[in-house]
PDB file of C-alpha atoms in Angstrom:
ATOM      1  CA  UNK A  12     -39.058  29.886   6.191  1.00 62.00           C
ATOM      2  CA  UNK A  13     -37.921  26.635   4.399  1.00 67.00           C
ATOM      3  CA  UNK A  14     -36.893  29.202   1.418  1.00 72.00           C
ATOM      4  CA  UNK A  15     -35.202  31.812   2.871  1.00 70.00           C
ATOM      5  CA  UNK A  16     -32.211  31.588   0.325  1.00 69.00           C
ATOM      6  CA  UNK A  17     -34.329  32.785  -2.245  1.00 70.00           C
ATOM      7  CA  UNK A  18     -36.050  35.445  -0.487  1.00 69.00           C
ATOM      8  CA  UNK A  19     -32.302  36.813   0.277  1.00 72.00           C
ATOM      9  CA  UNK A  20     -31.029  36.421  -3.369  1.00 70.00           C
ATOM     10  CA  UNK A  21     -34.061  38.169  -4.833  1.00 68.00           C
ATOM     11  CA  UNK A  22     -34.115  41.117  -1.802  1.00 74.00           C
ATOM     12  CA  UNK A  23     -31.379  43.793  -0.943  1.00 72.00           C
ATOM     13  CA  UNK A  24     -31.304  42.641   2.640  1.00 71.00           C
ATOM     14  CA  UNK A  25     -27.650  40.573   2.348  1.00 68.00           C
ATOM     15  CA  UNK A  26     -26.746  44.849   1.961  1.00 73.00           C
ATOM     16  CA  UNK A  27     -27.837  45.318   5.039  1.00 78.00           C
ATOM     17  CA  UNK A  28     -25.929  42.952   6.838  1.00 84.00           C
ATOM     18  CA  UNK A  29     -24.177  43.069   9.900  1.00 87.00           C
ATOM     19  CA  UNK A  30     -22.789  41.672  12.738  1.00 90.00           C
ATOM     20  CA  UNK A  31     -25.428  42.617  15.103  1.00 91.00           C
ATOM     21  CA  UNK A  32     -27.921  42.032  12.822  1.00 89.00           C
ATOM     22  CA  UNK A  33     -27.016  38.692  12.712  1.00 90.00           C
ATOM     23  CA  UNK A  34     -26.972  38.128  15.769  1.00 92.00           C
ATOM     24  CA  UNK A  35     -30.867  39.441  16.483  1.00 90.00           C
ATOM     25  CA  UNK A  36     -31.801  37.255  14.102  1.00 87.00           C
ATOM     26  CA  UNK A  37     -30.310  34.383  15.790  1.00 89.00           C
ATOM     27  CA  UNK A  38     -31.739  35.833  19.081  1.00 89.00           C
ATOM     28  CA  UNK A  39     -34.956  36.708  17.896  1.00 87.00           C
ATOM     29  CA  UNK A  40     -35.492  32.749  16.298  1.00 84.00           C
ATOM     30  CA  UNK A  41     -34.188  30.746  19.049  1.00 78.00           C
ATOM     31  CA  UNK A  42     -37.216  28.236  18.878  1.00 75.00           C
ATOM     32  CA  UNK A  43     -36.646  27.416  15.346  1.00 74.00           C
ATOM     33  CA  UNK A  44     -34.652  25.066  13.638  1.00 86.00           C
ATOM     34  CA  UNK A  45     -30.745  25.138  14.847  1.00 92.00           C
ATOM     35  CA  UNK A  46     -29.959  23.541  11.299  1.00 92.00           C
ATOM     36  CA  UNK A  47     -31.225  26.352   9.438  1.00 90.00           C
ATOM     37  CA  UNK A  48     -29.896  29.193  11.740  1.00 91.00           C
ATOM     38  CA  UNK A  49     -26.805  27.376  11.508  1.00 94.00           C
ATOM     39  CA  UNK A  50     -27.156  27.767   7.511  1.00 91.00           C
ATOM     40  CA  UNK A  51     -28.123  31.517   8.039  1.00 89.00           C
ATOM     41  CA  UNK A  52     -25.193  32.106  10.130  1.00 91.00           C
ATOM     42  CA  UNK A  53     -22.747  30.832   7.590  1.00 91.00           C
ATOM     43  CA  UNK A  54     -24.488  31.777   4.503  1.00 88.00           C
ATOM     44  CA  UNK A  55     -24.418  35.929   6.639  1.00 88.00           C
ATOM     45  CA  UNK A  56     -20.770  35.123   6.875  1.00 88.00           C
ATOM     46  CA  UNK A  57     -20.121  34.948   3.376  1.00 82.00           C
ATOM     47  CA  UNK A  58     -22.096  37.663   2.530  1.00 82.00           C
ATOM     48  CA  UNK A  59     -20.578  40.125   4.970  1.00 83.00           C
ATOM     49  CA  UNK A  60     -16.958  39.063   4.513  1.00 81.00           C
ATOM     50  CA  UNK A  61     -16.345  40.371   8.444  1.00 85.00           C
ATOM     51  CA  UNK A  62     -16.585  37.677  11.876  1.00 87.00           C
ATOM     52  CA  UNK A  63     -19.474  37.281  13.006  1.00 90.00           C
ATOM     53  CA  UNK A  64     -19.299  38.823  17.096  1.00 92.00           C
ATOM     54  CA  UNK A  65     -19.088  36.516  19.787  1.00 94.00           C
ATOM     55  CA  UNK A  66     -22.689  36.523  21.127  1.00 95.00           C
ATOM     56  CA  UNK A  67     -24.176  35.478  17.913  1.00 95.00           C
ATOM     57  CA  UNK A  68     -21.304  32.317  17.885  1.00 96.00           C
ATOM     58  CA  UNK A  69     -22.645  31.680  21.535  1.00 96.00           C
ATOM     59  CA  UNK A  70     -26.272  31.504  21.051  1.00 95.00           C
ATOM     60  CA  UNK A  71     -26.011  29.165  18.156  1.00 96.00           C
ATOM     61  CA  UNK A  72     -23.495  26.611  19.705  1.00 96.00           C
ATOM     62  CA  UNK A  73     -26.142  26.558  22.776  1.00 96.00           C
ATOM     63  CA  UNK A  74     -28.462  25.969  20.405  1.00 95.00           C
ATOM     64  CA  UNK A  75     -27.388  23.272  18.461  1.00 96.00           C
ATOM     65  CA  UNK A  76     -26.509  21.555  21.928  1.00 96.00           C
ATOM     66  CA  UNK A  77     -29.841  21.818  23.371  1.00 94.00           C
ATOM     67  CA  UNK A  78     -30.450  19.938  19.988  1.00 94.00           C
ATOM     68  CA  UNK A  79     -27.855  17.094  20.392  1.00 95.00           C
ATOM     69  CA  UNK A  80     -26.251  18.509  17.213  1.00 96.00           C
ATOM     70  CA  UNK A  81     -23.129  18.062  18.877  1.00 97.00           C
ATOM     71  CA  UNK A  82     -20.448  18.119  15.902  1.00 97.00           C
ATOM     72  CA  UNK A  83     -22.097  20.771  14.164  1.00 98.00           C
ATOM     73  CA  UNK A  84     -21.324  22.812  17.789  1.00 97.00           C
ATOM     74  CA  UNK A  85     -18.073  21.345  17.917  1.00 97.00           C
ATOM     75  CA  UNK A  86     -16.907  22.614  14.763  1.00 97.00           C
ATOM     76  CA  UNK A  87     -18.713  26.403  15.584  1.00 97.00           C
ATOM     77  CA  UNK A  88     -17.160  26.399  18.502  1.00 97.00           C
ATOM     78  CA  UNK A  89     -13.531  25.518  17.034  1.00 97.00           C
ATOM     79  CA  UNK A  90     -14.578  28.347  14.287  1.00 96.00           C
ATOM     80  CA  UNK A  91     -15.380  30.747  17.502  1.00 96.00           C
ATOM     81  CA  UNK A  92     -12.013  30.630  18.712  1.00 96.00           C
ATOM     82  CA  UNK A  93     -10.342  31.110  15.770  1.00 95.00           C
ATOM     83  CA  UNK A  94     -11.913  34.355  14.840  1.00 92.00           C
ATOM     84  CA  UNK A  95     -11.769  35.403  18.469  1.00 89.00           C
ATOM     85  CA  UNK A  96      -8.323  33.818  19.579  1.00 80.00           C
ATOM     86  CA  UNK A  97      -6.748  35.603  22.436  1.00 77.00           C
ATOM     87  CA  UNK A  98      -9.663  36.101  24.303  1.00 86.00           C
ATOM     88  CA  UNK A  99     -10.457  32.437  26.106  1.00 92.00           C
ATOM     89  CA  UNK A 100     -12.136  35.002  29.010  1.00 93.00           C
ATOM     90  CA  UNK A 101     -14.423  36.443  26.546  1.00 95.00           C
ATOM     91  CA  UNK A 102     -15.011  33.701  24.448  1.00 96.00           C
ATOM     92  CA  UNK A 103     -15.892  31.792  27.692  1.00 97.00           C
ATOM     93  CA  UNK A 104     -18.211  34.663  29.438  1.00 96.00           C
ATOM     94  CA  UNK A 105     -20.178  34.675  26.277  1.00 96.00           C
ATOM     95  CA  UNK A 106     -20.987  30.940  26.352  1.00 96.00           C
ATOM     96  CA  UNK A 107     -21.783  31.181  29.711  1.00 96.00           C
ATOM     97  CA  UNK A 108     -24.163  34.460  29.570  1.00 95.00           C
ATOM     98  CA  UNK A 109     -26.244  32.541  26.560  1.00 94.00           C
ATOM     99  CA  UNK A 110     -26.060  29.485  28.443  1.00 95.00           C
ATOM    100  CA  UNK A 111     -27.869  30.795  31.552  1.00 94.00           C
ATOM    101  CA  UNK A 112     -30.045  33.130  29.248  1.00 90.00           C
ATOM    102  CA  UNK A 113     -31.168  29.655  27.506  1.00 84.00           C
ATOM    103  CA  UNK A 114     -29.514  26.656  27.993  1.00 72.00           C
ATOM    104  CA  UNK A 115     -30.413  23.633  29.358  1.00 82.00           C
ATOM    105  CA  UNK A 116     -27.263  21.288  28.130  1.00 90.00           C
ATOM    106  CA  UNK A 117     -24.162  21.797  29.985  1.00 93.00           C
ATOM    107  CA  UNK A 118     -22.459  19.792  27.336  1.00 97.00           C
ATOM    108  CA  UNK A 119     -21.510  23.239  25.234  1.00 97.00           C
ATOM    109  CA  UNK A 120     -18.709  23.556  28.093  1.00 97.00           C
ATOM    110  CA  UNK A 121     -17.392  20.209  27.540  1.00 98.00           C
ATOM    111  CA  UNK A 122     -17.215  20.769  23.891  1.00 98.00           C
ATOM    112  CA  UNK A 123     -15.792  24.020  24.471  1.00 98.00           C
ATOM    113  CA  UNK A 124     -13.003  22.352  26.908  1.00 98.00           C
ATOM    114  CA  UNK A 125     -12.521  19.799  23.999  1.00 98.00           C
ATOM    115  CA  UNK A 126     -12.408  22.606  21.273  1.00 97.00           C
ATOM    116  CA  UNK A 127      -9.487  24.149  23.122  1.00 97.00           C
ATOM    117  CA  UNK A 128      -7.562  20.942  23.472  1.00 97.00           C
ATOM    118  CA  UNK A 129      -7.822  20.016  20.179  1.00 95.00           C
ATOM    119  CA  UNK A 130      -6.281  23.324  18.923  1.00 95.00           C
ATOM    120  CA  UNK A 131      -3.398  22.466  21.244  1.00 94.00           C
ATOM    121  CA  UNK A 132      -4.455  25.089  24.195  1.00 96.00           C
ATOM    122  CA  UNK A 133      -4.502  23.671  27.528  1.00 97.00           C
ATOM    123  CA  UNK A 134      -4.413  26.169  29.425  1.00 96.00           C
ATOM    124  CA  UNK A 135      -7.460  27.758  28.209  1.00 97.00           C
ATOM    125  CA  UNK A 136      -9.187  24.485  28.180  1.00 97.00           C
ATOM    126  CA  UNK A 137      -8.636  24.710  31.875  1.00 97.00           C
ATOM    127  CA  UNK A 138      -9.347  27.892  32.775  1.00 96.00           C
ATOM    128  CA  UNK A 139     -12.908  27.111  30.998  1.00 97.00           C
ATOM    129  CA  UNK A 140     -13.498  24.482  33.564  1.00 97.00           C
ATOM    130  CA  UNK A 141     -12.333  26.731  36.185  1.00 96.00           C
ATOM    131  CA  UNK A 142     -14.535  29.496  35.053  1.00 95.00           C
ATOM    132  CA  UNK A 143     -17.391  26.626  34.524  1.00 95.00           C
ATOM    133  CA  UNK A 144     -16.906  25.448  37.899  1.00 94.00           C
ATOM    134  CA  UNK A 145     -16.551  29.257  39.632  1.00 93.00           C
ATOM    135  CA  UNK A 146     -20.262  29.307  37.844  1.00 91.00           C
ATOM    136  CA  UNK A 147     -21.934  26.525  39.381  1.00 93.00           C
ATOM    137  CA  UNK A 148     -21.554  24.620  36.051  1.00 94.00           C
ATOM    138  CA  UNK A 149     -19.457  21.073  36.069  1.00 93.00           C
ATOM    139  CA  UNK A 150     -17.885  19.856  32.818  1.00 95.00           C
ATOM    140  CA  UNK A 151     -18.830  15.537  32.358  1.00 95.00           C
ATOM    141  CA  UNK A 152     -16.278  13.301  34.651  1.00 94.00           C
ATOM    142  CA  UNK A 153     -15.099  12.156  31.289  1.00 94.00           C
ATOM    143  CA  UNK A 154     -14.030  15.590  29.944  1.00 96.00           C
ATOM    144  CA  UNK A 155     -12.910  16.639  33.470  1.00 95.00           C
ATOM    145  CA  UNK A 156     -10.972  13.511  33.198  1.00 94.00           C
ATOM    146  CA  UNK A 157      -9.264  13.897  29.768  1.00 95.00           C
ATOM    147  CA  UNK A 158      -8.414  17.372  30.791  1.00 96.00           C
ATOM    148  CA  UNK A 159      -6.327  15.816  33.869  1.00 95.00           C
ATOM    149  CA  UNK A 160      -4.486  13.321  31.297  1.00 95.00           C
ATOM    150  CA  UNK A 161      -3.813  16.314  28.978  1.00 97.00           C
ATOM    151  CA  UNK A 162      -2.405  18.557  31.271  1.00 97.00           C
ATOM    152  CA  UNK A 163      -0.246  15.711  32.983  1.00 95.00           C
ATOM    153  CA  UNK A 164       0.804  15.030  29.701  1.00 96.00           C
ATOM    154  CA  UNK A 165       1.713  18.493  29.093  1.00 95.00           C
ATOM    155  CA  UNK A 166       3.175  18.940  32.137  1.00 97.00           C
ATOM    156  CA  UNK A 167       1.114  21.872  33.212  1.00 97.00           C
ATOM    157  CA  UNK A 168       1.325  20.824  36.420  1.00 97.00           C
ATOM    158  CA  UNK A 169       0.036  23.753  38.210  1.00 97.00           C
ATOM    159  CA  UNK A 170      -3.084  23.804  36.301  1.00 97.00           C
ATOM    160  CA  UNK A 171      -3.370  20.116  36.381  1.00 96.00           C
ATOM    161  CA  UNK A 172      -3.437  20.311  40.092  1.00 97.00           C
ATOM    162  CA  UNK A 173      -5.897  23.439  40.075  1.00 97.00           C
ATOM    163  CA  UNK A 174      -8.286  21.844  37.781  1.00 96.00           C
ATOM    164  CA  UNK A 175      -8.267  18.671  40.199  1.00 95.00           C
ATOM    165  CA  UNK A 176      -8.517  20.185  43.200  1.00 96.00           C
ATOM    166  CA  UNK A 177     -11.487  22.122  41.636  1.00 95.00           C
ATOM    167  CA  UNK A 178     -12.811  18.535  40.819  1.00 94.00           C
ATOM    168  CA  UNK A 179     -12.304  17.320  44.654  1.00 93.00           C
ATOM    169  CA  UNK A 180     -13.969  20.176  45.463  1.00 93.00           C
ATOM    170  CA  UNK A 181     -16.684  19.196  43.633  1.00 91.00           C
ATOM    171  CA  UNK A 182     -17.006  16.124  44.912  1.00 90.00           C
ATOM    172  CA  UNK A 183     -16.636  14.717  41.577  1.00 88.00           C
ATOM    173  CA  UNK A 184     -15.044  10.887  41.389  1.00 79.00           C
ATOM    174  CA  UNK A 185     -11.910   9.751  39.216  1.00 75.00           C
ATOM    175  CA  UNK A 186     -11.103   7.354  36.909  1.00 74.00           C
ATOM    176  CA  UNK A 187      -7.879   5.766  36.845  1.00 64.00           C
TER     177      UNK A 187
END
């Protein structure tokens, strides 16, 4: 409901709250409005004072891309890896699992490529296309792309050569 803020405030429920009741909330209202989960999610946050668990992250970053509301997944997604840093694998196999549970825009992998580079980690960024790519699921030629120019610029050369030859493989084209 439009009014769910003062349901909670005037209800013991923010007591109950927990991780994984979060996150069956978020499952349970996937048809709804991403905006408003997105407030839930946050406003849960601040009520629990714990991270919210990776699953509940993932569902609501595919969510908000099936929307278009790409900087408001952007910005989870940065959030995601924060709380869960040191675990690309996990953070990664979570996206994907919601993804193929319910997505229908590949675009949450190249913002979660994108989220990695900004934060300065390159080599998880690839390893997310590699893991995209080992699951049927190819990253945009323009984030494929920018991950090259990144890694050349890095000089991570043996992932910049894995992550093209996984593009060749592909049969995707590249720029210059």
């Amino acid at each position: 409901h439009d009014n769910w803020r003062s349901f909670m405030a005037s209800s013991d429920i923010s007591m109950k709250l927990n991780p994984e009741v979060v996150r069956f909330v978020l499952h349970q209202n996937q048809v709804g409005d991403p905006k408003r989960l997105l407030d839930f999610f946050n406003w849960s946050k601040s009520q629990m004072g714990i991270p919210q668990n990776l699953d509940s992250f993932s569902i609501l970053a595919v969510l908000l891309c099936n929307s278009n509301l790409l900087g408001p997944a952007s910005r989870l997604l940065q959030k995601m890896i924060r709380t869960h840093s040191g675990s690309c694998l996990l953070v990664f196999d979570s996206v994907l699992c919601c993804f193929r549970n319910r997505g229908s825009n590949p675009v949450v992998f190249d913002i979660l490529i994108d989220s990695y580079k900004k934060m300065g980690m390159l080599g998880d960024a690839a390893n997310v296309f590699l893991g995209a790519k080992r699951g049927h699921i190819m990253p945009s030629l323009r984030c494929c792309n920018a991950l090259l120019k990144d890694l050349l610029k890095g000089n991570l050369m043996e992932l910049f050569w894995k992550v093209y030859n996984g593009m060749r493989d592909a049969k995707m084209e590249f720029d210059v």
